[in-house]
């Protein structure tokens, strides 16, 4: 009899793997750097035996057996993200308006995409919804559609966009807005400006942005409750932040720092690139515009200006340049690479500079 109970208890320990949860994840941003955060987390979950359905513009290579991709093909076809120079030089107010408008249009494209509609019109059930916090309020209707709790992952760490989701306090007196680029030791004028910009952003959100998302919500999920009821029902928010690199900020219990979780050990670089970087006695600058803005689409006058600046530097430069057939001349200290893993370069060499925001 004891043997029977022992075997029964042993079998019961395997039930978690046999009846893994069904998780629906939506990472709709057309940015691989955003996607990689979600896929790193959810791949680990799938490898534990849970069933993950990922809706995104990117298919996963070598997915686990319990992974299913719903690819949003041609999601950004005809969609303009604007000129990179405009983003750098435009005011914070204009940037807030432009990014919110782009976010609303992107969500509209998602909910009308045939692949997305197939999922929400199916008879499938899910136990959990995972969303990225990326100007996608209307997608909260998925929680009501599938009668499942939802959690949020933020690629930007702490900000007013994450604070408002869970009611986290963030005083404008000491918490600078991301778009203003102030440090945490703000002057009196900077604190006033920070507060004024926050008020502007909230007014724009409630008067312009949320009405658009309410319309999308009503059209996509007709019987869903109000956007406010859905918005403030977040169970958990995971933040791409870490105590070692952030300032002291308030944090409610369901805000969890997981910064660095996506970092993998660096893989070997090509022999040619490795030699180029090893021979850089004065260091290396790694320059990349990310996955949304492509260097090859840069206006020639901007490209030439950047190359002229790079030519005056003593460091070598590795520039992520997507067009292998470019014929224009470049300085001898600049090397183009169509694709190179940021983790492989940064993890091994610790270059002197980074992305377009740093530049």
mmCIF file of C-alpha atoms in Angstrom:
data_model
loop_
_atom_site.group_PDB
_atom_site.id
_atom_site.type_symbol
_atom_site.label_atom_id
_atom_site.label_comp_id
_atom_site.label_asym_id
_atom_site.label_seq_id
_atom_site.Cartn_x
_atom_site.Cartn_y
_atom_site.Cartn_z
ATOM 1 C CA UNK A 1 0.000 0.000 0.000
ATOM 2 C CA UNK A 2 2.834 2.379 0.823
ATOM 3 C CA UNK A 3 4.377 1.638 -2.548
ATOM 4 C CA UNK A 4 1.067 2.536 -4.242
ATOM 5 C CA UNK A 5 0.849 5.909 -2.513
ATOM 6 C CA UNK A 6 4.495 6.620 -3.240
ATOM 7 C CA UNK A 7 4.025 5.926 -6.956
ATOM 8 C CA UNK A 8 0.814 7.989 -6.999
ATOM 9 C CA UNK A 9 2.545 10.992 -5.402
ATOM 10 C CA UNK A 10 5.425 10.629 -7.843
ATOM 11 C CA UNK A 11 3.054 10.680 -10.801
ATOM 12 C CA UNK A 12 1.247 13.729 -9.451
ATOM 13 C CA UNK A 13 4.490 15.711 -9.486
ATOM 14 C CA UNK A 14 4.521 15.458 -13.293
ATOM 15 C CA UNK A 15 1.040 16.923 -13.730
ATOM 16 C CA UNK A 16 2.362 20.481 -14.009
ATOM 17 C CA UNK A 17 4.175 19.481 -17.165
ATOM 18 C CA UNK A 18 1.202 17.584 -18.581
ATOM 19 C CA UNK A 19 -1.310 20.403 -18.041
ATOM 20 C CA UNK A 20 0.828 23.456 -18.710
ATOM 21 C CA UNK A 21 -0.895 26.819 -18.969
ATOM 22 C CA UNK A 22 -1.958 28.262 -22.329
ATOM 23 C CA UNK A 23 -0.431 31.715 -22.754
ATOM 24 C CA UNK A 24 -1.231 34.285 -25.434
ATOM 25 C CA UNK A 25 1.507 36.882 -25.936
ATOM 26 C CA UNK A 26 1.282 39.943 -28.182
ATOM 27 C CA UNK A 27 4.492 41.833 -28.999
ATOM 28 C CA UNK A 28 3.321 43.890 -31.940
ATOM 29 C CA UNK A 29 6.073 46.535 -32.056
ATOM 30 C CA UNK A 30 8.029 46.194 -35.332
ATOM 31 C CA UNK A 31 11.292 46.371 -33.422
ATOM 32 C CA UNK A 32 13.425 43.286 -32.891
ATOM 33 C CA UNK A 33 14.920 44.809 -29.734
ATOM 34 C CA UNK A 34 11.419 44.906 -28.218
ATOM 35 C CA UNK A 35 10.566 41.435 -29.493
ATOM 36 C CA UNK A 36 13.711 39.820 -28.112
ATOM 37 C CA UNK A 37 12.743 40.785 -24.558
ATOM 38 C CA UNK A 38 9.415 39.019 -24.872
ATOM 39 C CA UNK A 39 10.726 35.999 -26.705
ATOM 40 C CA UNK A 40 13.522 35.442 -24.179
ATOM 41 C CA UNK A 41 11.021 35.365 -21.325
ATOM 42 C CA UNK A 42 8.325 33.343 -23.056
ATOM 43 C CA UNK A 43 10.691 30.862 -24.628
ATOM 44 C CA UNK A 44 11.884 29.928 -21.147
ATOM 45 C CA UNK A 45 8.243 29.519 -20.115
ATOM 46 C CA UNK A 46 7.541 27.291 -23.133
ATOM 47 C CA UNK A 47 10.571 25.147 -22.371
ATOM 48 C CA UNK A 48 9.039 24.498 -18.951
ATOM 49 C CA UNK A 49 6.074 22.849 -20.658
ATOM 50 C CA UNK A 50 3.617 25.735 -20.994
ATOM 51 C CA UNK A 51 1.914 26.389 -24.338
ATOM 52 C CA UNK A 52 2.791 29.791 -25.778
ATOM 53 C CA UNK A 53 1.085 31.476 -28.726
ATOM 54 C CA UNK A 54 3.119 34.493 -29.818
ATOM 55 C CA UNK A 55 1.581 37.193 -32.028
ATOM 56 C CA UNK A 56 4.333 39.386 -33.494
ATOM 57 C CA UNK A 57 5.918 40.518 -36.776
ATOM 58 C CA UNK A 58 8.791 38.050 -36.268
ATOM 59 C CA UNK A 59 8.813 34.227 -36.442
ATOM 60 C CA UNK A 60 10.988 32.419 -33.907
ATOM 61 C CA UNK A 61 13.832 30.273 -35.184
ATOM 62 C CA UNK A 62 13.998 26.763 -33.704
ATOM 63 C CA UNK A 63 10.977 27.207 -31.404
ATOM 64 C CA UNK A 64 10.174 24.805 -28.548
ATOM 65 C CA UNK A 65 7.555 22.118 -29.191
ATOM 66 C CA UNK A 66 4.946 24.042 -27.199
ATOM 67 C CA UNK A 67 5.484 27.278 -29.146
ATOM 68 C CA UNK A 68 3.184 28.624 -31.872
ATOM 69 C CA UNK A 69 3.867 31.729 -33.948
ATOM 70 C CA UNK A 70 1.128 33.958 -35.344
ATOM 71 C CA UNK A 71 3.133 36.200 -37.675
ATOM 72 C CA UNK A 72 1.791 39.658 -38.524
ATOM 73 C CA UNK A 73 3.130 39.771 -42.055
ATOM 74 C CA UNK A 74 3.425 43.139 -43.811
ATOM 75 C CA UNK A 75 2.290 44.895 -40.634
ATOM 76 C CA UNK A 76 4.261 48.046 -41.385
ATOM 77 C CA UNK A 77 3.881 48.029 -45.166
ATOM 78 C CA UNK A 78 3.439 51.642 -46.233
ATOM 79 C CA UNK A 79 3.950 52.782 -42.649
ATOM 80 C CA UNK A 80 6.392 55.689 -42.244
ATOM 81 C CA UNK A 81 8.381 56.142 -39.044
ATOM 82 C CA UNK A 82 9.734 59.479 -40.188
ATOM 83 C CA UNK A 83 13.263 60.695 -40.663
ATOM 84 C CA UNK A 84 15.725 59.871 -37.893
ATOM 85 C CA UNK A 85 17.023 63.445 -37.908
ATOM 86 C CA UNK A 86 13.512 64.725 -37.223
ATOM 87 C CA UNK A 87 13.286 62.557 -34.118
ATOM 88 C CA UNK A 88 16.568 63.888 -32.801
ATOM 89 C CA UNK A 89 15.790 67.548 -33.396
ATOM 90 C CA UNK A 90 12.033 67.774 -32.821
ATOM 91 C CA UNK A 91 10.692 69.093 -29.527
ATOM 92 C CA UNK A 92 9.586 66.743 -26.764
ATOM 93 C CA UNK A 93 6.004 67.893 -27.285
ATOM 94 C CA UNK A 94 6.040 67.089 -30.976
ATOM 95 C CA UNK A 95 7.730 63.772 -30.281
ATOM 96 C CA UNK A 96 5.007 62.833 -27.780
ATOM 97 C CA UNK A 97 2.301 63.615 -30.338
ATOM 98 C CA UNK A 98 4.052 61.772 -33.166
ATOM 99 C CA UNK A 99 4.844 58.605 -31.203
ATOM 100 C CA UNK A 100 1.318 58.390 -29.803
ATOM 101 C CA UNK A 101 -0.126 58.773 -33.295
ATOM 102 C CA UNK A 102 2.173 56.047 -34.616
ATOM 103 C CA UNK A 103 1.181 53.789 -31.720
ATOM 104 C CA UNK A 104 -2.535 54.230 -32.417
ATOM 105 C CA UNK A 105 -2.102 53.498 -36.111
ATOM 106 C CA UNK A 106 -0.006 50.427 -35.353
ATOM 107 C CA UNK A 107 -2.667 48.993 -33.019
ATOM 108 C CA UNK A 108 -5.321 49.637 -35.681
ATOM 109 C CA UNK A 109 -3.225 47.637 -38.129
ATOM 110 C CA UNK A 110 -2.843 44.804 -35.612
ATOM 111 C CA UNK A 111 -6.555 44.370 -34.822
ATOM 112 C CA UNK A 112 -7.485 44.392 -38.520
ATOM 113 C CA UNK A 113 -4.739 41.966 -39.517
ATOM 114 C CA UNK A 114 -6.191 38.638 -40.753
ATOM 115 C CA UNK A 115 -3.881 36.563 -38.532
ATOM 116 C CA UNK A 116 -4.947 38.475 -35.414
ATOM 117 C CA UNK A 117 -8.629 38.267 -36.322
ATOM 118 C CA UNK A 118 -8.342 34.505 -36.762
ATOM 119 C CA UNK A 119 -7.184 34.193 -33.159
ATOM 120 C CA UNK A 120 -9.841 36.387 -31.548
ATOM 121 C CA UNK A 121 -12.616 34.809 -33.636
ATOM 122 C CA UNK A 122 -11.559 31.276 -32.770
ATOM 123 C CA UNK A 123 -12.872 29.045 -29.992
ATOM 124 C CA UNK A 124 -9.482 28.865 -28.318
ATOM 125 C CA UNK A 125 -9.040 29.520 -24.624
ATOM 126 C CA UNK A 126 -6.064 31.003 -22.816
ATOM 127 C CA UNK A 127 -5.079 31.103 -19.161
ATOM 128 C CA UNK A 128 -2.902 34.218 -19.336
ATOM 129 C CA UNK A 129 -2.342 37.212 -21.618
ATOM 130 C CA UNK A 130 1.117 38.812 -21.880
ATOM 131 C CA UNK A 131 1.394 42.248 -23.507
ATOM 132 C CA UNK A 132 4.197 44.687 -24.098
ATOM 133 C CA UNK A 133 3.548 48.195 -22.739
ATOM 134 C CA UNK A 134 3.794 50.038 -26.023
ATOM 135 C CA UNK A 135 0.887 52.443 -26.585
ATOM 136 C CA UNK A 136 -1.504 49.528 -27.078
ATOM 137 C CA UNK A 137 -4.361 50.192 -24.653
ATOM 138 C CA UNK A 138 -6.981 48.775 -27.038
ATOM 139 C CA UNK A 139 -5.282 45.365 -26.947
ATOM 140 C CA UNK A 140 -6.272 45.046 -23.294
ATOM 141 C CA UNK A 141 -9.579 43.814 -24.691
ATOM 142 C CA UNK A 142 -7.872 40.440 -25.145
ATOM 143 C CA UNK A 143 -8.132 39.950 -21.396
ATOM 144 C CA UNK A 144 -11.924 40.252 -21.596
ATOM 145 C CA UNK A 145 -12.201 38.253 -24.828
ATOM 146 C CA UNK A 146 -10.476 35.236 -23.323
ATOM 147 C CA UNK A 147 -11.509 35.862 -19.706
ATOM 148 C CA UNK A 148 -7.887 35.709 -18.594
ATOM 149 C CA UNK A 149 -5.677 37.895 -16.400
ATOM 150 C CA UNK A 150 -2.911 39.806 -18.098
ATOM 151 C CA UNK A 151 0.593 40.887 -17.256
ATOM 152 C CA UNK A 152 2.660 43.588 -18.930
ATOM 153 C CA UNK A 153 6.325 43.750 -19.917
ATOM 154 C CA UNK A 154 7.963 47.141 -20.400
ATOM 155 C CA UNK A 155 11.168 47.536 -22.389
ATOM 156 C CA UNK A 156 11.771 51.059 -21.023
ATOM 157 C CA UNK A 157 11.777 50.444 -17.291
ATOM 158 C CA UNK A 158 10.110 52.985 -14.997
ATOM 159 C CA UNK A 159 8.201 55.827 -16.670
ATOM 160 C CA UNK A 160 4.848 57.582 -16.530
ATOM 161 C CA UNK A 161 3.564 54.983 -19.010
ATOM 162 C CA UNK A 162 4.341 52.152 -16.605
ATOM 163 C CA UNK A 163 3.431 54.008 -13.415
ATOM 164 C CA UNK A 164 -0.113 54.709 -14.568
ATOM 165 C CA UNK A 165 -0.773 51.032 -15.278
ATOM 166 C CA UNK A 166 -0.494 50.007 -11.628
ATOM 167 C CA UNK A 167 -1.012 53.328 -9.844
ATOM 168 C CA UNK A 168 2.640 53.723 -8.942
ATOM 169 C CA UNK A 169 3.458 57.212 -7.605
ATOM 170 C CA UNK A 170 5.981 59.146 -9.649
ATOM 171 C CA UNK A 171 6.420 62.716 -8.497
ATOM 172 C CA UNK A 172 7.446 65.135 -11.243
ATOM 173 C CA UNK A 173 9.581 66.916 -8.644
ATOM 174 C CA UNK A 174 12.227 64.200 -8.768
ATOM 175 C CA UNK A 175 11.255 61.757 -11.561
ATOM 176 C CA UNK A 176 12.228 63.215 -14.972
ATOM 177 C CA UNK A 177 10.292 62.296 -18.084
ATOM 178 C CA UNK A 178 12.108 60.127 -20.621
ATOM 179 C CA UNK A 179 11.536 62.644 -23.412
ATOM 180 C CA UNK A 180 13.136 65.553 -21.534
ATOM 181 C CA UNK A 181 16.488 63.872 -20.856
ATOM 182 C CA UNK A 182 16.901 65.563 -17.483
ATOM 183 C CA UNK A 183 18.956 63.954 -14.757
ATOM 184 C CA UNK A 184 17.550 63.174 -11.347
ATOM 185 C CA UNK A 185 19.180 66.278 -9.832
ATOM 186 C CA UNK A 186 16.871 68.692 -11.648
ATOM 187 C CA UNK A 187 17.001 72.442 -11.186
ATOM 188 C CA UNK A 188 13.899 74.357 -10.145
ATOM 189 C CA UNK A 189 13.219 75.338 -13.767
ATOM 190 C CA UNK A 190 13.672 71.749 -14.943
ATOM 191 C CA UNK A 191 11.215 70.538 -12.319
ATOM 192 C CA UNK A 192 8.691 73.129 -13.464
ATOM 193 C CA UNK A 193 9.202 72.119 -17.094
ATOM 194 C CA UNK A 194 8.982 68.440 -16.155
ATOM 195 C CA UNK A 195 5.646 69.055 -14.405
ATOM 196 C CA UNK A 196 4.308 71.136 -17.289
ATOM 197 C CA UNK A 197 5.264 68.462 -19.819
ATOM 198 C CA UNK A 198 3.614 65.776 -17.695
ATOM 199 C CA UNK A 199 0.368 67.785 -17.657
ATOM 200 C CA UNK A 200 0.609 68.250 -21.421
ATOM 201 C CA UNK A 201 1.189 64.521 -21.968
ATOM 202 C CA UNK A 202 -1.771 63.574 -19.770
ATOM 203 C CA UNK A 203 -4.080 66.047 -21.517
ATOM 204 C CA UNK A 204 -3.010 64.789 -24.924
ATOM 205 C CA UNK A 205 -3.510 61.213 -23.833
ATOM 206 C CA UNK A 206 -7.021 61.693 -22.429
ATOM 207 C CA UNK A 207 -8.257 64.111 -25.106
ATOM 208 C CA UNK A 208 -6.644 62.603 -28.215
ATOM 209 C CA UNK A 209 -5.046 59.191 -27.695
ATOM 210 C CA UNK A 210 -7.521 57.308 -25.500
ATOM 211 C CA UNK A 211 -10.582 58.216 -27.630
ATOM 212 C CA UNK A 212 -8.852 56.497 -30.572
ATOM 213 C CA UNK A 213 -8.185 53.392 -28.504
ATOM 214 C CA UNK A 214 -11.752 53.375 -27.177
ATOM 215 C CA UNK A 215 -13.024 53.289 -30.749
ATOM 216 C CA UNK A 216 -10.629 50.468 -31.644
ATOM 217 C CA UNK A 217 -11.668 48.560 -28.515
ATOM 218 C CA UNK A 218 -15.373 48.955 -29.284
ATOM 219 C CA UNK A 219 -14.934 47.836 -32.896
ATOM 220 C CA UNK A 220 -12.739 44.847 -32.037
ATOM 221 C CA UNK A 221 -14.264 43.711 -28.735
ATOM 222 C CA UNK A 222 -17.853 45.063 -28.764
ATOM 223 C CA UNK A 223 -18.882 43.604 -25.394
ATOM 224 C CA UNK A 224 -15.700 44.579 -23.523
ATOM 225 C CA UNK A 225 -15.945 46.807 -20.427
ATOM 226 C CA UNK A 226 -14.591 50.338 -20.458
ATOM 227 C CA UNK A 227 -10.975 50.936 -21.295
ATOM 228 C CA UNK A 228 -10.411 52.345 -17.806
ATOM 229 C CA UNK A 229 -11.693 49.153 -16.157
ATOM 230 C CA UNK A 230 -9.349 47.077 -18.288
ATOM 231 C CA UNK A 231 -6.445 49.465 -17.959
ATOM 232 C CA UNK A 232 -6.331 49.390 -14.173
ATOM 233 C CA UNK A 233 -6.700 45.626 -13.877
ATOM 234 C CA UNK A 234 -3.052 44.789 -14.539
ATOM 235 C CA UNK A 235 -1.944 41.814 -12.452
ATOM 236 C CA UNK A 236 1.804 42.302 -12.832
ATOM 237 C CA UNK A 237 4.266 44.486 -14.719
ATOM 238 C CA UNK A 238 7.785 43.293 -15.528
ATOM 239 C CA UNK A 239 10.313 46.072 -16.099
ATOM 240 C CA UNK A 240 13.518 46.103 -18.092
ATOM 241 C CA UNK A 241 15.283 47.808 -15.187
ATOM 242 C CA UNK A 242 17.786 46.877 -12.500
ATOM 243 C CA UNK A 243 18.569 48.349 -9.120
ATOM 244 C CA UNK A 244 22.263 48.665 -10.016
ATOM 245 C CA UNK A 245 21.663 51.131 -12.866
ATOM 246 C CA UNK A 246 18.508 53.027 -11.887
ATOM 247 C CA UNK A 247 17.889 55.880 -9.505
ATOM 248 C CA UNK A 248 15.834 55.440 -6.355
ATOM 249 C CA UNK A 249 12.193 55.477 -7.473
ATOM 250 C CA UNK A 250 8.967 54.363 -5.790
ATOM 251 C CA UNK A 251 7.717 50.930 -6.756
ATOM 252 C CA UNK A 252 4.495 49.134 -5.833
ATOM 253 C CA UNK A 253 4.758 45.384 -5.107
ATOM 254 C CA UNK A 254 3.513 44.224 -8.510
ATOM 255 C CA UNK A 255 6.289 46.081 -10.360
ATOM 256 C CA UNK A 256 9.192 43.656 -10.743
ATOM 257 C CA UNK A 257 12.660 44.515 -12.101
ATOM 258 C CA UNK A 258 14.003 41.886 -14.499
ATOM 259 C CA UNK A 259 16.646 43.959 -16.293
ATOM 260 C CA UNK A 260 19.395 41.865 -17.863
ATOM 261 C CA UNK A 261 17.345 38.678 -18.029
ATOM 262 C CA UNK A 262 17.618 38.633 -21.834
ATOM 263 C CA UNK A 263 21.420 38.802 -21.930
ATOM 264 C CA UNK A 264 23.117 35.672 -23.236
ATOM 265 C CA UNK A 265 26.828 34.773 -23.248
ATOM 266 C CA UNK A 266 28.491 36.390 -26.307
ATOM 267 C CA UNK A 267 29.066 34.173 -29.326
ATOM 268 C CA UNK A 268 32.303 34.318 -31.342
ATOM 269 C CA UNK A 269 32.520 37.056 -33.969
ATOM 270 C CA UNK A 270 33.708 36.438 -37.496
ATOM 271 C CA UNK A 271 37.487 36.232 -37.753
ATOM 272 C CA UNK A 272 37.623 39.347 -39.939
ATOM 273 C CA UNK A 273 35.551 41.474 -37.550
ATOM 274 C CA UNK A 274 37.379 40.088 -34.524
ATOM 275 C CA UNK A 275 40.762 41.049 -35.996
ATOM 276 C CA UNK A 276 39.469 44.524 -36.895
ATOM 277 C CA UNK A 277 38.362 45.131 -33.313
ATOM 278 C CA UNK A 278 41.369 43.485 -31.685
ATOM 279 C CA UNK A 279 43.666 45.812 -33.642
ATOM 280 C CA UNK A 280 41.836 48.926 -32.396
ATOM 281 C CA UNK A 281 44.412 50.274 -29.942
ATOM 282 C CA UNK A 282 42.290 53.361 -29.171
ATOM 283 C CA UNK A 283 39.012 51.527 -28.737
ATOM 284 C CA UNK A 284 35.902 50.894 -30.802
ATOM 285 C CA UNK A 285 32.688 52.830 -31.338
ATOM 286 C CA UNK A 286 29.679 50.700 -32.211
ATOM 287 C CA UNK A 287 27.021 52.679 -34.089
ATOM 288 C CA UNK A 288 23.536 51.318 -34.741
ATOM 289 C CA UNK A 289 20.131 52.886 -35.365
ATOM 290 C CA UNK A 290 18.363 49.777 -34.107
ATOM 291 C CA UNK A 291 15.872 47.676 -36.043
ATOM 292 C CA UNK A 292 13.186 50.269 -36.859
ATOM 293 C CA UNK A 293 15.388 52.963 -38.408
ATOM 294 C CA UNK A 294 17.708 51.644 -41.109
ATOM 295 C CA UNK A 295 21.020 53.327 -41.838
ATOM 296 C CA UNK A 296 20.709 52.609 -45.558
ATOM 297 C CA UNK A 297 17.614 54.844 -45.703
ATOM 298 C CA UNK A 298 19.475 57.801 -44.256
ATOM 299 C CA UNK A 299 19.649 60.948 -46.382
ATOM 300 C CA UNK A 300 23.062 61.246 -48.105
ATOM 301 C CA UNK A 301 23.826 64.612 -46.483
ATOM 302 C CA UNK A 302 23.243 63.171 -43.001
ATOM 303 C CA UNK A 303 25.291 60.067 -43.796
ATOM 304 C CA UNK A 304 28.173 62.152 -45.116
ATOM 305 C CA UNK A 305 28.109 64.415 -42.069
ATOM 306 C CA UNK A 306 28.315 61.418 -39.727
ATOM 307 C CA UNK A 307 31.118 59.870 -41.764
ATOM 308 C CA UNK A 308 33.014 63.163 -41.685
ATOM 309 C CA UNK A 309 32.736 63.264 -37.890
ATOM 310 C CA UNK A 310 33.829 59.628 -37.594
ATOM 311 C CA UNK A 311 36.860 60.299 -39.812
ATOM 312 C CA UNK A 312 38.211 62.735 -37.203
ATOM 313 C CA UNK A 313 38.081 60.180 -34.388
ATOM 314 C CA UNK A 314 41.008 58.079 -33.274
ATOM 315 C CA UNK A 315 38.759 55.128 -32.478
ATOM 316 C CA UNK A 316 37.653 52.552 -35.007
ATOM 317 C CA UNK A 317 33.939 52.487 -35.823
ATOM 318 C CA UNK A 318 31.679 49.503 -36.491
ATOM 319 C CA UNK A 319 28.488 50.743 -38.157
ATOM 320 C CA UNK A 320 25.452 48.519 -38.717
ATOM 321 C CA UNK A 321 24.784 49.264 -42.370
ATOM 322 C CA UNK A 322 22.162 47.154 -44.134
ATOM 323 C CA UNK A 323 23.201 47.650 -47.783
ATOM 324 C CA UNK A 324 26.194 45.545 -48.803
ATOM 325 C CA UNK A 325 26.247 47.104 -52.286
ATOM 326 C CA UNK A 326 26.849 50.706 -51.232
ATOM 327 C CA UNK A 327 29.413 52.376 -53.496
ATOM 328 C CA UNK A 328 30.198 55.635 -51.681
ATOM 329 C CA UNK A 329 33.571 56.041 -50.000
ATOM 330 C CA UNK A 330 34.073 55.875 -46.262
ATOM 331 C CA UNK A 331 36.987 56.675 -43.926
ATOM 332 C CA UNK A 332 39.495 53.881 -43.232
ATOM 333 C CA UNK A 333 38.500 53.782 -39.555
ATOM 334 C CA UNK A 334 34.851 52.948 -40.390
ATOM 335 C CA UNK A 335 33.672 49.409 -41.094
ATOM 336 C CA UNK A 336 30.167 48.502 -42.278
ATOM 337 C CA UNK A 337 28.482 45.335 -41.035
ATOM 338 C CA UNK A 338 25.092 44.283 -42.404
ATOM 339 C CA UNK A 339 24.221 42.509 -39.193
ATOM 340 C CA UNK A 340 26.054 41.823 -35.984
ATOM 341 C CA UNK A 341 24.618 40.840 -32.638
ATOM 342 C CA UNK A 342 24.802 43.702 -30.148
ATOM 343 C CA UNK A 343 25.186 41.198 -27.332
ATOM 344 C CA UNK A 344 28.165 39.579 -29.042
ATOM 345 C CA UNK A 345 29.981 42.914 -29.476
ATOM 346 C CA UNK A 346 28.987 44.584 -26.219
ATOM 347 C CA UNK A 347 29.467 41.424 -24.173
ATOM 348 C CA UNK A 348 32.997 40.864 -25.403
ATOM 349 C CA UNK A 349 34.503 44.276 -26.155
ATOM 350 C CA UNK A 350 32.586 46.931 -24.200
ATOM 351 C CA UNK A 351 32.745 49.553 -27.000
ATOM 352 C CA UNK A 352 32.949 53.278 -26.320
ATOM 353 C CA UNK A 353 29.505 54.283 -27.601
ATOM 354 C CA UNK A 354 26.202 52.790 -28.528
ATOM 355 C CA UNK A 355 22.904 53.559 -30.160
ATOM 356 C CA UNK A 356 21.452 56.600 -31.909
ATOM 357 C CA UNK A 357 20.076 57.911 -28.608
ATOM 358 C CA UNK A 358 23.578 57.937 -27.148
ATOM 359 C CA UNK A 359 24.948 59.474 -30.325
#
